[in-house]
Amino acid sequence: MKPSKPIKTRMEWPGNRAYRNRYLVPDLTPEQRSQLVSLKPRLLFVAESPHVNEIEPDDIAQRRPLCGKAGQAFWHMIGRLLADEDSTDTSLERELRLCQLGNFAVLNAVQFPLDPKVMQVTGLACDPVTNLGFSKVAPTMYKKLRTTKPVETAVELLRERLVHPSLCNAPVVSLGLDAQWFVDRAVGLIGESRHLMTVPHPSAWWRQGGKFREKARAQLTELLMAPDLRVKSGRRSSRTGAAAR
């Protein structure tokens, strides 16, 4: 598979260019991956934000969503459903291949790490509060700061990506409730309901004796195998429980 060309984004936030260049994780979308330029996704998976494994590569073109432990679970199940593959490989090449095979895209609601735990590896250079103005934990959690400019900007940037011509007609599936929080606000700005359902975040699949894994398997089977995906008028976002992250 050909290497990615330099990633082009409209990201003007945060203001620190060095931080943007080092820690932004590009989406698996036609807009941000040259290998997917001809893809017309029928489905968009949205996770909340990248973590340590996602920001590890120095080369921005090699950074990709869902390549840690949660990503291993996600791509293992996707590979099983689409190609009967028993693999936890989260290489960029495999992720792109499965996106093409299943005709879907994968985004992070916020393309930078929100969990302060990343600083255990990166140090203060990746502090989400310093660089973004919020994080995913109290007292600087995005939910508490939802009316502040940084959080509003994050929601607006997600909206911009969701209305890109290559994605604007595809329904949205949130991976976990944290992702759904951002998606609900972004699609609200669009003025239409595109949120199809919420699948438990892969990091929570082991909980409740694996019940979340089985729920996710059933949902993903429906999503990937259905001939037509439409958001029913007035349909509310599917709730998966607080433990679904």
JSON list of C-alpha atoms in Angstrom, two decimals:
[
{"chain": "A", "resi": 1, "resn": "MET", "atom": "CA", "xyz": [0.00, 0.00, 0.00]},
{"chain": "A", "resi": 2, "resn": "LYS", "atom": "CA", "xyz": [1.35, 3.41, -0.94]},
{"chain": "A", "resi": 3, "resn": "PRO", "atom": "CA", "xyz": [2.48, 5.70, 1.91]},
{"chain": "A", "resi": 4, "resn": "SER", "atom": "CA", "xyz": [0.26, 8.59, 2.87]},
{"chain": "A", "resi": 5, "resn": "LYS", "atom": "CA", "xyz": [0.85, 12.00, 1.42]},
{"chain": "A", "resi": 6, "resn": "PRO", "atom": "CA", "xyz": [1.18, 14.84, 3.95]},
{"chain": "A", "resi": 7, "resn": "ILE", "atom": "CA", "xyz": [-2.00, 15.27, 5.93]},
{"chain": "A", "resi": 8, "resn": "LYS", "atom": "CA", "xyz": [-4.01, 18.38, 5.09]},
{"chain": "A", "resi": 9, "resn": "THR", "atom": "CA", "xyz": [-6.36, 19.70, 7.76]},
{"chain": "A", "resi": 10, "resn": "ARG", "atom": "CA", "xyz": [-8.11, 22.98, 8.49]},
{"chain": "A", "resi": 11, "resn": "MET", "atom": "CA", "xyz": [-7.04, 22.67, 12.13]},
{"chain": "A", "resi": 12, "resn": "GLU", "atom": "CA", "xyz": [-6.36, 26.14, 13.49]},
{"chain": "A", "resi": 13, "resn": "TRP", "atom": "CA", "xyz": [-6.64, 25.07, 17.11]},
{"chain": "A", "resi": 14, "resn": "PRO", "atom": "CA", "xyz": [-4.76, 24.67, 19.37]},
{"chain": "A", "resi": 15, "resn": "GLY", "atom": "CA", "xyz": [-2.41, 27.57, 18.73]},
{"chain": "A", "resi": 16, "resn": "ASN", "atom": "CA", "xyz": [0.89, 25.76, 19.37]},
{"chain": "A", "resi": 17, "resn": "ARG", "atom": "CA", "xyz": [2.04, 24.57, 15.94]},
{"chain": "A", "resi": 18, "resn": "ALA", "atom": "CA", "xyz": [4.70, 22.24, 17.36]},
{"chain": "A", "resi": 19, "resn": "TYR", "atom": "CA", "xyz": [2.04, 20.55, 19.50]},
{"chain": "A", "resi": 20, "resn": "ARG", "atom": "CA", "xyz": [-0.29, 20.19, 16.51]},
{"chain": "A", "resi": 21, "resn": "ASN", "atom": "CA", "xyz": [2.39, 18.69, 14.32]},
{"chain": "A", "resi": 22, "resn": "ARG", "atom": "CA", "xyz": [3.53, 16.20, 16.97]},
{"chain": "A", "resi": 23, "resn": "TYR", "atom": "CA", "xyz": [0.26, 15.04, 18.55]},
{"chain": "A", "resi": 24, "resn": "LEU", "atom": "CA", "xyz": [-2.53, 15.38, 15.98]},
{"chain": "A", "resi": 25, "resn": "VAL", "atom": "CA", "xyz": [-3.89, 11.97, 14.96]},
{"chain": "A", "resi": 26, "resn": "PRO", "atom": "CA", "xyz": [-5.40, 12.07, 11.45]},
{"chain": "A", "resi": 27, "resn": "ASP", "atom": "CA", "xyz": [-8.73, 10.39, 10.81]},
{"chain": "A", "resi": 28, "resn": "LEU", "atom": "CA", "xyz": [-9.20, 7.40, 8.53]},
{"chain": "A", "resi": 29, "resn": "THR", "atom": "CA", "xyz": [-11.24, 9.42, 6.04]},
{"chain": "A", "resi": 30, "resn": "PRO", "atom": "CA", "xyz": [-10.97, 10.42, 2.36]},
{"chain": "A", "resi": 31, "resn": "GLU", "atom": "CA", "xyz": [-10.20, 13.99, 3.46]},
{"chain": "A", "resi": 32, "resn": "GLN", "atom": "CA", "xyz": [-7.18, 13.03, 5.54]},
{"chain": "A", "resi": 33, "resn": "ARG", "atom": "CA", "xyz": [-5.84, 9.83, 3.92]},
{"chain": "A", "resi": 34, "resn": "SER", "atom": "CA", "xyz": [-4.67, 9.71, 0.32]},
{"chain": "A", "resi": 35, "resn": "GLN", "atom": "CA", "xyz": [-5.28, 5.93, 0.22]},
{"chain": "A", "resi": 36, "resn": "LEU", "atom": "CA", "xyz": [-8.99, 6.50, 0.90]},
{"chain": "A", "resi": 37, "resn": "VAL", "atom": "CA", "xyz": [-9.54, 9.38, -1.51]},
{"chain": "A", "resi": 38, "resn": "SER", "atom": "CA", "xyz": [-11.95, 7.34, -3.65]},
{"chain": "A", "resi": 39, "resn": "LEU", "atom": "CA", "xyz": [-13.85, 5.90, -0.67]},
{"chain": "A", "resi": 40, "resn": "LYS", "atom": "CA", "xyz": [-17.47, 6.98, -0.22]},
{"chain": "A", "resi": 41, "resn": "PRO", "atom": "CA", "xyz": [-18.19, 5.72, 3.30]},
{"chain": "A", "resi": 42, "resn": "ARG", "atom": "CA", "xyz": [-21.64, 4.40, 4.10]},
{"chain": "A", "resi": 43, "resn": "LEU", "atom": "CA", "xyz": [-20.88, 4.61, 7.82]},
{"chain": "A", "resi": 44, "resn": "LEU", "atom": "CA", "xyz": [-18.75, 6.71, 10.19]},
{"chain": "A", "resi": 45, "resn": "PHE", "atom": "CA", "xyz": [-17.35, 5.39, 13.47]},
{"chain": "A", "resi": 46, "resn": "VAL", "atom": "CA", "xyz": [-16.41, 8.15, 15.92]},
{"chain": "A", "resi": 47, "resn": "ALA", "atom": "CA", "xyz": [-14.24, 7.52, 18.99]},
{"chain": "A", "resi": 48, "resn": "GLU", "atom": "CA", "xyz": [-13.56, 10.17, 21.62]},
{"chain": "A", "resi": 49, "resn": "SER", "atom": "CA", "xyz": [-9.83, 10.94, 21.40]},
{"chain": "A", "resi": 50, "resn": "PRO", "atom": "CA", "xyz": [-6.45, 9.29, 20.85]},
{"chain": "A", "resi": 51, "resn": "HIS", "atom": "CA", "xyz": [-4.32, 7.84, 23.63]},
{"chain": "A", "resi": 52, "resn": "VAL", "atom": "CA", "xyz": [-0.66, 6.84, 24.05]},
{"chain": "A", "resi": 53, "resn": "ASN", "atom": "CA", "xyz": [-0.38, 4.29, 21.23]},
{"chain": "A", "resi": 54, "resn": "GLU", "atom": "CA", "xyz": [-2.12, 6.56, 18.75]},
{"chain": "A", "resi": 55, "resn": "ILE", "atom": "CA", "xyz": [0.36, 9.40, 19.24]},
{"chain": "A", "resi": 56, "resn": "GLU", "atom": "CA", "xyz": [3.49, 7.24, 19.47]},
{"chain": "A", "resi": 57, "resn": "PRO", "atom": "CA", "xyz": [4.72, 7.56, 15.85]},
{"chain": "A", "resi": 58, "resn": "ASP", "atom": "CA", "xyz": [6.78, 10.67, 15.09]},
{"chain": "A", "resi": 59, "resn": "ASP", "atom": "CA", "xyz": [5.53, 10.52, 11.50]},
{"chain": "A", "resi": 60, "resn": "ILE", "atom": "CA", "xyz": [2.06, 12.09, 11.41]},
{"chain": "A", "resi": 61, "resn": "ALA", "atom": "CA", "xyz": [1.11, 9.88, 8.46]},
{"chain": "A", "resi": 62, "resn": "GLN", "atom": "CA", "xyz": [1.63, 6.77, 10.61]},
{"chain": "A", "resi": 63, "resn": "ARG", "atom": "CA", "xyz": [-0.56, 7.95, 13.48]},
{"chain": "A", "resi": 64, "resn": "ARG", "atom": "CA", "xyz": [-4.05, 6.46, 13.31]},
{"chain": "A", "resi": 65, "resn": "PRO", "atom": "CA", "xyz": [-7.12, 6.01, 15.52]},
{"chain": "A", "resi": 66, "resn": "LEU", "atom": "CA", "xyz": [-7.72, 2.92, 17.64]},
{"chain": "A", "resi": 67, "resn": "CYS", "atom": "CA", "xyz": [-4.32, 1.21, 17.59]},
{"chain": "A", "resi": 68, "resn": "GLY", "atom": "CA", "xyz": [-3.90, 0.48, 21.34]},
{"chain": "A", "resi": 69, "resn": "LYS", "atom": "CA", "xyz": [-5.52, -2.31, 23.36]},
{"chain": "A", "resi": 70, "resn": "ALA", "atom": "CA", "xyz": [-9.02, -1.01, 22.67]},
{"chain": "A", "resi": 71, "resn": "GLY", "atom": "CA", "xyz": [-8.12, -0.78, 19.00]},
{"chain": "A", "resi": 72, "resn": "GLN", "atom": "CA", "xyz": [-6.90, -4.37, 18.98]},
{"chain": "A", "resi": 73, "resn": "ALA", "atom": "CA", "xyz": [-10.32, -5.48, 20.22]},
{"chain": "A", "resi": 74, "resn": "PHE", "atom": "CA", "xyz": [-12.15, -3.27, 17.70]},
{"chain": "A", "resi": 75, "resn": "TRP", "atom": "CA", "xyz": [-10.16, -4.27, 14.63]},
{"chain": "A", "resi": 76, "resn": "HIS", "atom": "CA", "xyz": [-10.15, -7.93, 15.67]},
{"chain": "A", "resi": 77, "resn": "MET", "atom": "CA", "xyz": [-13.94, -7.95, 15.68]},
{"chain": "A", "resi": 78, "resn": "ILE", "atom": "CA", "xyz": [-14.17, -5.92, 12.47]},
{"chain": "A", "resi": 79, "resn": "GLY", "atom": "CA", "xyz": [-11.76, -8.32, 10.76]},
{"chain": "A", "resi": 80, "resn": "ARG", "atom": "CA", "xyz": [-13.73, -11.32, 12.00]},
{"chain": "A", "resi": 81, "resn": "LEU", "atom": "CA", "xyz": [-17.01, -9.95, 10.69]},
{"chain": "A", "resi": 82, "resn": "LEU", "atom": "CA", "xyz": [-15.74, -8.72, 7.32]},
{"chain": "A", "resi": 83, "resn": "ALA", "atom": "CA", "xyz": [-13.09, -11.27, 6.37]},
{"chain": "A", "resi": 84, "resn": "ASP", "atom": "CA", "xyz": [-13.08, -14.04, 9.00]},
{"chain": "A", "resi": 85, "resn": "GLU", "atom": "CA", "xyz": [-9.64, -12.82, 10.12]},
{"chain": "A", "resi": 86, "resn": "ASP", "atom": "CA", "xyz": [-8.38, -13.83, 13.56]},
{"chain": "A", "resi": 87, "resn": "SER", "atom": "CA", "xyz": [-5.94, -10.94, 13.98]},
{"chain": "A", "resi": 88, "resn": "THR", "atom": "CA", "xyz": [-5.37, -8.08, 16.42]},
{"chain": "A", "resi": 89, "resn": "ASP", "atom": "CA", "xyz": [-3.07, -6.28, 13.97]},
{"chain": "A", "resi": 90, "resn": "THR", "atom": "CA", "xyz": [-3.60, -2.51, 14.18]},
{"chain": "A", "resi": 91, "resn": "SER", "atom": "CA", "xyz": [-1.12, -1.48, 11.51]},
{"chain": "A", "resi": 92, "resn": "LEU", "atom": "CA", "xyz": [-2.09, 1.46, 9.34]},
{"chain": "A", "resi": 93, "resn": "GLU", "atom": "CA", "xyz": [-2.16, -0.78, 6.28]},
{"chain": "A", "resi": 94, "resn": "ARG", "atom": "CA", "xyz": [-4.67, -3.18, 7.84]},
{"chain": "A", "resi": 95, "resn": "GLU", "atom": "CA", "xyz": [-6.88, -0.43, 9.24]},
{"chain": "A", "resi": 96, "resn": "LEU", "atom": "CA", "xyz": [-7.06, 1.21, 5.82]},
{"chain": "A", "resi": 97, "resn": "ARG", "atom": "CA", "xyz": [-7.77, -2.11, 4.12]},
{"chain": "A", "resi": 98, "resn": "LEU", "atom": "CA", "xyz": [-10.64, -2.91, 6.48]},
{"chain": "A", "resi": 99, "resn": "CYS", "atom": "CA", "xyz": [-12.08, 0.58, 6.03]},
{"chain": "A", "resi": 100, "resn": "GLN", "atom": "CA", "xyz": [-12.14, -0.05, 2.29]},
{"chain": "A", "resi": 101, "resn": "LEU", "atom": "CA", "xyz": [-13.52, -3.56, 2.67]},
{"chain": "A", "resi": 102, "resn": "GLY", "atom": "CA", "xyz": [-16.33, -2.44, 4.97]},
{"chain": "A", "resi": 103, "resn": "ASN", "atom": "CA", "xyz": [-16.82, 0.94, 3.29]},
{"chain": "A", "resi": 104, "resn": "PHE", "atom": "CA", "xyz": [-16.57, 2.94, 6.51]},
{"chain": "A", "resi": 105, "resn": "ALA", "atom": "CA", "xyz": [-14.45, 5.73, 7.99]},
{"chain": "A", "resi": 106, "resn": "VAL", "atom": "CA", "xyz": [-13.06, 6.17, 11.51]},
{"chain": "A", "resi": 107, "resn": "LEU", "atom": "CA", "xyz": [-12.65, 9.51, 13.28]},
{"chain": "A", "resi": 108, "resn": "ASN", "atom": "CA", "xyz": [-11.77, 10.82, 16.71]},
{"chain": "A", "resi": 109, "resn": "ALA", "atom": "CA", "xyz": [-14.15, 13.48, 18.01]},
{"chain": "A", "resi": 110, "resn": "VAL", "atom": "CA", "xyz": [-11.06, 15.35, 19.21]},
{"chain": "A", "resi": 111, "resn": "GLN", "atom": "CA", "xyz": [-7.88, 14.60, 17.29]},
{"chain": "A", "resi": 112, "resn": "PHE", "atom": "CA", "xyz": [-5.58, 15.20, 20.26]},
{"chain": "A", "resi": 113, "resn": "PRO", "atom": "CA", "xyz": [-5.28, 13.27, 23.56]},
{"chain": "A", "resi": 114, "resn": "LEU", "atom": "CA", "xyz": [-7.76, 14.33, 26.26]},
{"chain": "A", "resi": 115, "resn": "ASP", "atom": "CA", "xyz": [-6.67, 11.90, 28.98]},
{"chain": "A", "resi": 116, "resn": "PRO", "atom": "CA", "xyz": [-4.04, 13.46, 31.29]},
{"chain": "A", "resi": 117, "resn": "LYS", "atom": "CA", "xyz": [-2.58, 9.96, 31.73]},
{"chain": "A", "resi": 118, "resn": "VAL", "atom": "CA", "xyz": [-0.76, 10.42, 28.43]},
{"chain": "A", "resi": 119, "resn": "MET", "atom": "CA", "xyz": [1.62, 12.73, 30.30]},
{"chain": "A", "resi": 120, "resn": "GLN", "atom": "CA", "xyz": [3.01, 9.69, 32.10]},
{"chain": "A", "resi": 121, "resn": "VAL", "atom": "CA", "xyz": [4.65, 8.93, 28.76]},
{"chain": "A", "resi": 122, "resn": "THR", "atom": "CA", "xyz": [4.97, 12.30, 27.03]},
{"chain": "A", "resi": 123, "resn": "GLY", "atom": "CA", "xyz": [5.54, 14.63, 29.97]},
{"chain": "A", "resi": 124, "resn": "LEU", "atom": "CA", "xyz": [3.99, 18.08, 30.13]},
{"chain": "A", "resi": 125, "resn": "ALA", "atom": "CA", "xyz": [4.38, 18.64, 26.39]},
{"chain": "A", "resi": 126, "resn": "CYS", "atom": "CA", "xyz": [1.08, 16.83, 25.82]},
{"chain": "A", "resi": 127, "resn": "ASP", "atom": "CA", "xyz": [-0.88, 18.34, 28.72]},
{"chain": "A", "resi": 128, "resn": "PRO", "atom": "CA", "xyz": [-4.45, 18.61, 27.36]},
{"chain": "A", "resi": 129, "resn": "VAL", "atom": "CA", "xyz": [-5.39, 21.48, 29.67]},
{"chain": "A", "resi": 130, "resn": "THR", "atom": "CA", "xyz": [-2.40, 23.62, 28.68]},
{"chain": "A", "resi": 131, "resn": "ASN", "atom": "CA", "xyz": [-2.75, 22.91, 24.97]},
{"chain": "A", "resi": 132, "resn": "LEU", "atom": "CA", "xyz": [-6.49, 22.44, 24.48]},
{"chain": "A", "resi": 133, "resn": "GLY", "atom": "CA", "xyz": [-8.07, 24.21, 27.43]},
{"chain": "A", "resi": 134, "resn": "PHE", "atom": "CA", "xyz": [-9.87, 21.12, 28.76]},
{"chain": "A", "resi": 135, "resn": "SER", "atom": "CA", "xyz": [-9.47, 17.40, 29.37]},
{"chain": "A", "resi": 136, "resn": "LYS", "atom": "CA", "xyz": [-11.64, 14.34, 30.03]},
{"chain": "A", "resi": 137, "resn": "VAL", "atom": "CA", "xyz": [-11.40, 14.41, 33.84]},
{"chain": "A", "resi": 138, "resn": "ALA", "atom": "CA", "xyz": [-12.59, 16.82, 36.53]},
{"chain": "A", "resi": 139, "resn": "PRO", "atom": "CA", "xyz": [-12.19, 19.67, 37.26]},
{"chain": "A", "resi": 140, "resn": "THR", "atom": "CA", "xyz": [-11.33, 20.48, 33.63]},
{"chain": "A", "resi": 141, "resn": "MET", "atom": "CA", "xyz": [-13.65, 17.94, 32.03]},
{"chain": "A", "resi": 142, "resn": "TYR", "atom": "CA", "xyz": [-15.18, 19.04, 28.73]},
{"chain": "A", "resi": 143, "resn": "LYS", "atom": "CA", "xyz": [-18.71, 18.48, 30.06]},
{"chain": "A", "resi": 144, "resn": "LYS", "atom": "CA", "xyz": [-18.15, 21.01, 32.84]},
{"chain": "A", "resi": 145, "resn": "LEU", "atom": "CA", "xyz": [-16.55, 23.46, 30.41]},
{"chain": "A", "resi": 146, "resn": "ARG", "atom": "CA", "xyz": [-19.02, 22.90, 27.58]},
{"chain": "A", "resi": 147, "resn": "THR", "atom": "CA", "xyz": [-19.82, 26.62, 27.19]},
{"chain": "A", "resi": 148, "resn": "THR", "atom": "CA", "xyz": [-16.18, 27.69, 26.97]},
{"chain": "A", "resi": 149, "resn": "LYS", "atom": "CA", "xyz": [-14.52, 28.66, 23.70]},
{"chain": "A", "resi": 150, "resn": "PRO", "atom": "CA", "xyz": [-12.08, 25.70, 23.61]},
{"chain": "A", "resi": 151, "resn": "VAL", "atom": "CA", "xyz": [-14.83, 23.08, 23.93]},
{"chain": "A", "resi": 152, "resn": "GLU", "atom": "CA", "xyz": [-17.10, 24.91, 21.50]},
{"chain": "A", "resi": 153, "resn": "THR", "atom": "CA", "xyz": [-14.20, 25.03, 19.04]},
{"chain": "A", "resi": 154, "resn": "ALA", "atom": "CA", "xyz": [-13.64, 21.28, 19.40]},
{"chain": "A", "resi": 155, "resn": "VAL", "atom": "CA", "xyz": [-17.30, 20.62, 18.64]},
{"chain": "A", "resi": 156, "resn": "GLU", "atom": "CA", "xyz": [-17.20, 22.95, 15.64]},
{"chain": "A", "resi": 157, "resn": "LEU", "atom": "CA", "xyz": [-14.10, 21.24, 14.24]},
{"chain": "A", "resi": 158, "resn": "LEU", "atom": "CA", "xyz": [-15.84, 17.87, 14.52]},
{"chain": "A", "resi": 159, "resn": "ARG", "atom": "CA", "xyz": [-18.85, 19.33, 12.73]},
{"chain": "A", "resi": 160, "resn": "GLU", "atom": "CA", "xyz": [-16.59, 20.57, 9.90]},
{"chain": "A", "resi": 161, "resn": "ARG", "atom": "CA", "xyz": [-15.22, 17.08, 9.38]},
{"chain": "A", "resi": 162, "resn": "LEU", "atom": "CA", "xyz": [-18.66, 15.46, 9.48]},
{"chain": "A", "resi": 163, "resn": "VAL", "atom": "CA", "xyz": [-20.00, 17.78, 6.77]},
{"chain": "A", "resi": 164, "resn": "HIS", "atom": "CA", "xyz": [-17.06, 17.26, 4.42]},
{"chain": "A", "resi": 165, "resn": "PRO", "atom": "CA", "xyz": [-18.49, 16.27, 1.00]},
{"chain": "A", "resi": 166, "resn": "SER", "atom": "CA", "xyz": [-17.02, 12.77, 1.31]},
{"chain": "A", "resi": 167, "resn": "LEU", "atom": "CA", "xyz": [-18.79, 12.14, 4.65]},
{"chain": "A", "resi": 168, "resn": "CYS", "atom": "CA", "xyz": [-21.87, 14.33, 4.71]},
{"chain": "A", "resi": 169, "resn": "ASN", "atom": "CA", "xyz": [-24.35, 11.62, 3.70]},
{"chain": "A", "resi": 170, "resn": "ALA", "atom": "CA", "xyz": [-23.10, 8.87, 6.02]},
{"chain": "A", "resi": 171, "resn": "PRO", "atom": "CA", "xyz": [-24.79, 8.04, 9.35]},
{"chain": "A", "resi": 172, "resn": "VAL", "atom": "CA", "xyz": [-22.66, 8.32, 12.48]},
{"chain": "A", "resi": 173, "resn": "VAL", "atom": "CA", "xyz": [-21.99, 5.62, 15.08]},
{"chain": "A", "resi": 174, "resn": "SER", "atom": "CA", "xyz": [-20.39, 6.67, 18.36]},
{"chain": "A", "resi": 175, "resn": "LEU", "atom": "CA", "xyz": [-17.92, 4.35, 20.07]},
{"chain": "A", "resi": 176, "resn": "GLY", "atom": "CA", "xyz": [-18.83, 4.99, 23.70]},
{"chain": "A", "resi": 177, "resn": "LEU", "atom": "CA", "xyz": [-20.74, 7.69, 25.50]},
{"chain": "A", "resi": 178, "resn": "ASP", "atom": "CA", "xyz": [-17.83, 10.14, 25.60]},
{"chain": "A", "resi": 179, "resn": "ALA", "atom": "CA", "xyz": [-17.73, 10.16, 21.80]},
{"chain": "A", "resi": 180, "resn": "GLN", "atom": "CA", "xyz": [-21.52, 10.45, 21.72]},
{"chain": "A", "resi": 181, "resn": "TRP", "atom": "CA", "xyz": [-21.35, 13.61, 23.83]},
{"chain": "A", "resi": 182, "resn": "PHE", "atom": "CA", "xyz": [-19.33, 15.36, 21.12]},
{"chain": "A", "resi": 183, "resn": "VAL", "atom": "CA", "xyz": [-21.30, 13.83, 18.24]},
{"chain": "A", "resi": 184, "resn": "ASP", "atom": "CA", "xyz": [-24.65, 14.88, 19.69]},
{"chain": "A", "resi": 185, "resn": "ARG", "atom": "CA", "xyz": [-23.48, 18.49, 19.84]},
{"chain": "A", "resi": 186, "resn": "ALA", "atom": "CA", "xyz": [-21.79, 18.46, 16.45]},
{"chain": "A", "resi": 187, "resn": "VAL", "atom": "CA", "xyz": [-24.76, 17.00, 14.58]},
{"chain": "A", "resi": 188, "resn": "GLY", "atom": "CA", "xyz": [-26.98, 19.41, 16.50]},
{"chain": "A", "resi": 189, "resn": "LEU", "atom": "CA", "xyz": [-25.02, 22.24, 14.88]},
{"chain": "A", "resi": 190, "resn": "ILE", "atom": "CA", "xyz": [-25.63, 20.63, 11.50]},
{"chain": "A", "resi": 191, "resn": "GLY", "atom": "CA", "xyz": [-29.34, 20.74, 12.21]},
{"chain": "A", "resi": 192, "resn": "GLU", "atom": "CA", "xyz": [-30.13, 17.15, 11.32]},
{"chain": "A", "resi": 193, "resn": "SER", "atom": "CA", "xyz": [-30.13, 13.76, 12.98]},
{"chain": "A", "resi": 194, "resn": "ARG", "atom": "CA", "xyz": [-27.31, 11.60, 11.67]},
{"chain": "A", "resi": 195, "resn": "HIS", "atom": "CA", "xyz": [-26.54, 9.70, 14.86]},
{"chain": "A", "resi": 196, "resn": "LEU", "atom": "CA", "xyz": [-27.51, 6.08, 14.25]},
{"chain": "A", "resi": 197, "resn": "MET", "atom": "CA", "xyz": [-26.47, 4.41, 17.51]},
{"chain": "A", "resi": 198, "resn": "THR", "atom": "CA", "xyz": [-23.83, 4.15, 20.22]},
{"chain": "A", "resi": 199, "resn": "VAL", "atom": "CA", "xyz": [-21.70, 1.02, 20.38]},
{"chain": "A", "resi": 200, "resn": "PRO", "atom": "CA", "xyz": [-19.90, 0.33, 23.68]},
{"chain": "A", "resi": 201, "resn": "HIS", "atom": "CA", "xyz": [-16.33, 1.56, 23.56]},
{"chain": "A", "resi": 202, "resn": "PRO", "atom": "CA", "xyz": [-13.96, -1.39, 22.99]},
{"chain": "A", "resi": 203, "resn": "SER", "atom": "CA", "xyz": [-12.13, -0.63, 26.24]},
{"chain": "A", "resi": 204, "resn": "ALA", "atom": "CA", "xyz": [-15.35, -1.60, 28.06]},
{"chain": "A", "resi": 205, "resn": "TRP", "atom": "CA", "xyz": [-16.11, -4.83, 26.21]},
{"chain": "A", "resi": 206, "resn": "TRP", "atom": "CA", "xyz": [-14.69, -7.04, 28.96]},
{"chain": "A", "resi": 207, "resn": "ARG", "atom": "CA", "xyz": [-17.02, -5.60, 31.61]},
{"chain": "A", "resi": 208, "resn": "GLN", "atom": "CA", "xyz": [-20.12, -7.33, 32.97]},
{"chain": "A", "resi": 209, "resn": "GLY", "atom": "CA", "xyz": [-18.70, -10.70, 32.04]},
{"chain": "A", "resi": 210, "resn": "GLY", "atom": "CA", "xyz": [-18.33, -9.75, 28.40]},
{"chain": "A", "resi": 211, "resn": "LYS", "atom": "CA", "xyz": [-21.92, -8.57, 27.93]},
{"chain": "A", "resi": 212, "resn": "PHE", "atom": "CA", "xyz": [-20.73, -5.33, 26.34]},
{"chain": "A", "resi": 213, "resn": "ARG", "atom": "CA", "xyz": [-18.64, -7.34, 23.87]},
{"chain": "A", "resi": 214, "resn": "GLU", "atom": "CA", "xyz": [-21.65, -9.37, 22.79]},
{"chain": "A", "resi": 215, "resn": "LYS", "atom": "CA", "xyz": [-23.76, -6.22, 22.51]},
{"chain": "A", "resi": 216, "resn": "ALA", "atom": "CA", "xyz": [-21.07, -4.63, 20.35]},
{"chain": "A", "resi": 217, "resn": "ARG", "atom": "CA", "xyz": [-20.80, -7.76, 18.20]},
{"chain": "A", "resi": 218, "resn": "ALA", "atom": "CA", "xyz": [-24.53, -7.72, 17.50]},
{"chain": "A", "resi": 219, "resn": "GLN", "atom": "CA", "xyz": [-24.50, -3.99, 16.71]},
{"chain": "A", "resi": 220, "resn": "LEU", "atom": "CA", "xyz": [-21.44, -4.18, 14.46]},
{"chain": "A", "resi": 221, "resn": "THR", "atom": "CA", "xyz": [-22.87, -7.19, 12.63]},
{"chain": "A", "resi": 222, "resn": "GLU", "atom": "CA", "xyz": [-26.05, -5.22, 11.96]},
{"chain": "A", "resi": 223, "resn": "LEU", "atom": "CA", "xyz": [-24.11, -2.15, 10.85]},
{"chain": "A", "resi": 224, "resn": "LEU", "atom": "CA", "xyz": [-21.64, -3.88, 8.56]},
{"chain": "A", "resi": 225, "resn": "MET", "atom": "CA", "xyz": [-24.05, -6.35, 6.99]},
{"chain": "A", "resi": 226, "resn": "ALA", "atom": "CA", "xyz": [-27.17, -4.20, 6.59]},
{"chain": "A", "resi": 227, "resn": "PRO", "atom": "CA", "xyz": [-27.90, -3.34, 2.94]},
{"chain": "A", "resi": 228, "resn": "ASP", "atom": "CA", "xyz": [-29.22, 0.09, 3.90]},
{"chain": "A", "resi": 229, "resn": "LEU", "atom": "CA", "xyz": [-28.45, 2.32, 6.88]},
{"chain": "A", "resi": 230, "resn": "ARG", "atom": "CA", "xyz": [-30.85, 5.11, 7.67]},
{"chain": "A", "resi": 231, "resn": "VAL", "atom": "CA", "xyz": [-31.53, 7.15, 10.78]},
{"chain": "A", "resi": 232, "resn": "LYS", "atom": "CA", "xyz": [-35.22, 6.94, 11.50]},
{"chain": "A", "resi": 233, "resn": "SER", "atom": "CA", "xyz": [-37.02, 10.22, 12.06]},
{"chain": "A", "resi": 234, "resn": "GLY", "atom": "CA", "xyz": [-37.15, 11.06, 15.74]},
{"chain": "A", "resi": 235, "resn": "ARG", "atom": "CA", "xyz": [-34.91, 8.16, 16.70]},
{"chain": "A", "resi": 236, "resn": "ARG", "atom": "CA", "xyz": [-32.98, 8.81, 19.88]},
{"chain": "A", "resi": 237, "resn": "SER", "atom": "CA", "xyz": [-29.34, 7.90, 20.35]},
{"chain": "A", "resi": 238, "resn": "SER", "atom": "CA", "xyz": [-28.88, 4.39, 21.70]},
{"chain": "A", "resi": 239, "resn": "ARG", "atom": "CA", "xyz": [-27.68, 4.34, 25.28]},
{"chain": "A", "resi": 240, "resn": "THR", "atom": "CA", "xyz": [-25.28, 1.66, 26.40]},
{"chain": "A", "resi": 241, "resn": "GLY", "atom": "CA", "xyz": [-24.80, 2.42, 30.07]},
{"chain": "A", "resi": 242, "resn": "ALA", "atom": "CA", "xyz": [-22.32, 4.62, 31.91]},
{"chain": "A", "resi": 243, "resn": "ALA", "atom": "CA", "xyz": [-19.66, 1.91, 31.89]},
{"chain": "A", "resi": 244, "resn": "ALA", "atom": "CA", "xyz": [-19.48, 2.03, 28.09]},
{"chain": "A", "resi": 245, "resn": "ARG", "atom": "CA", "xyz": [-17.19, 5.06, 28.32]}
]
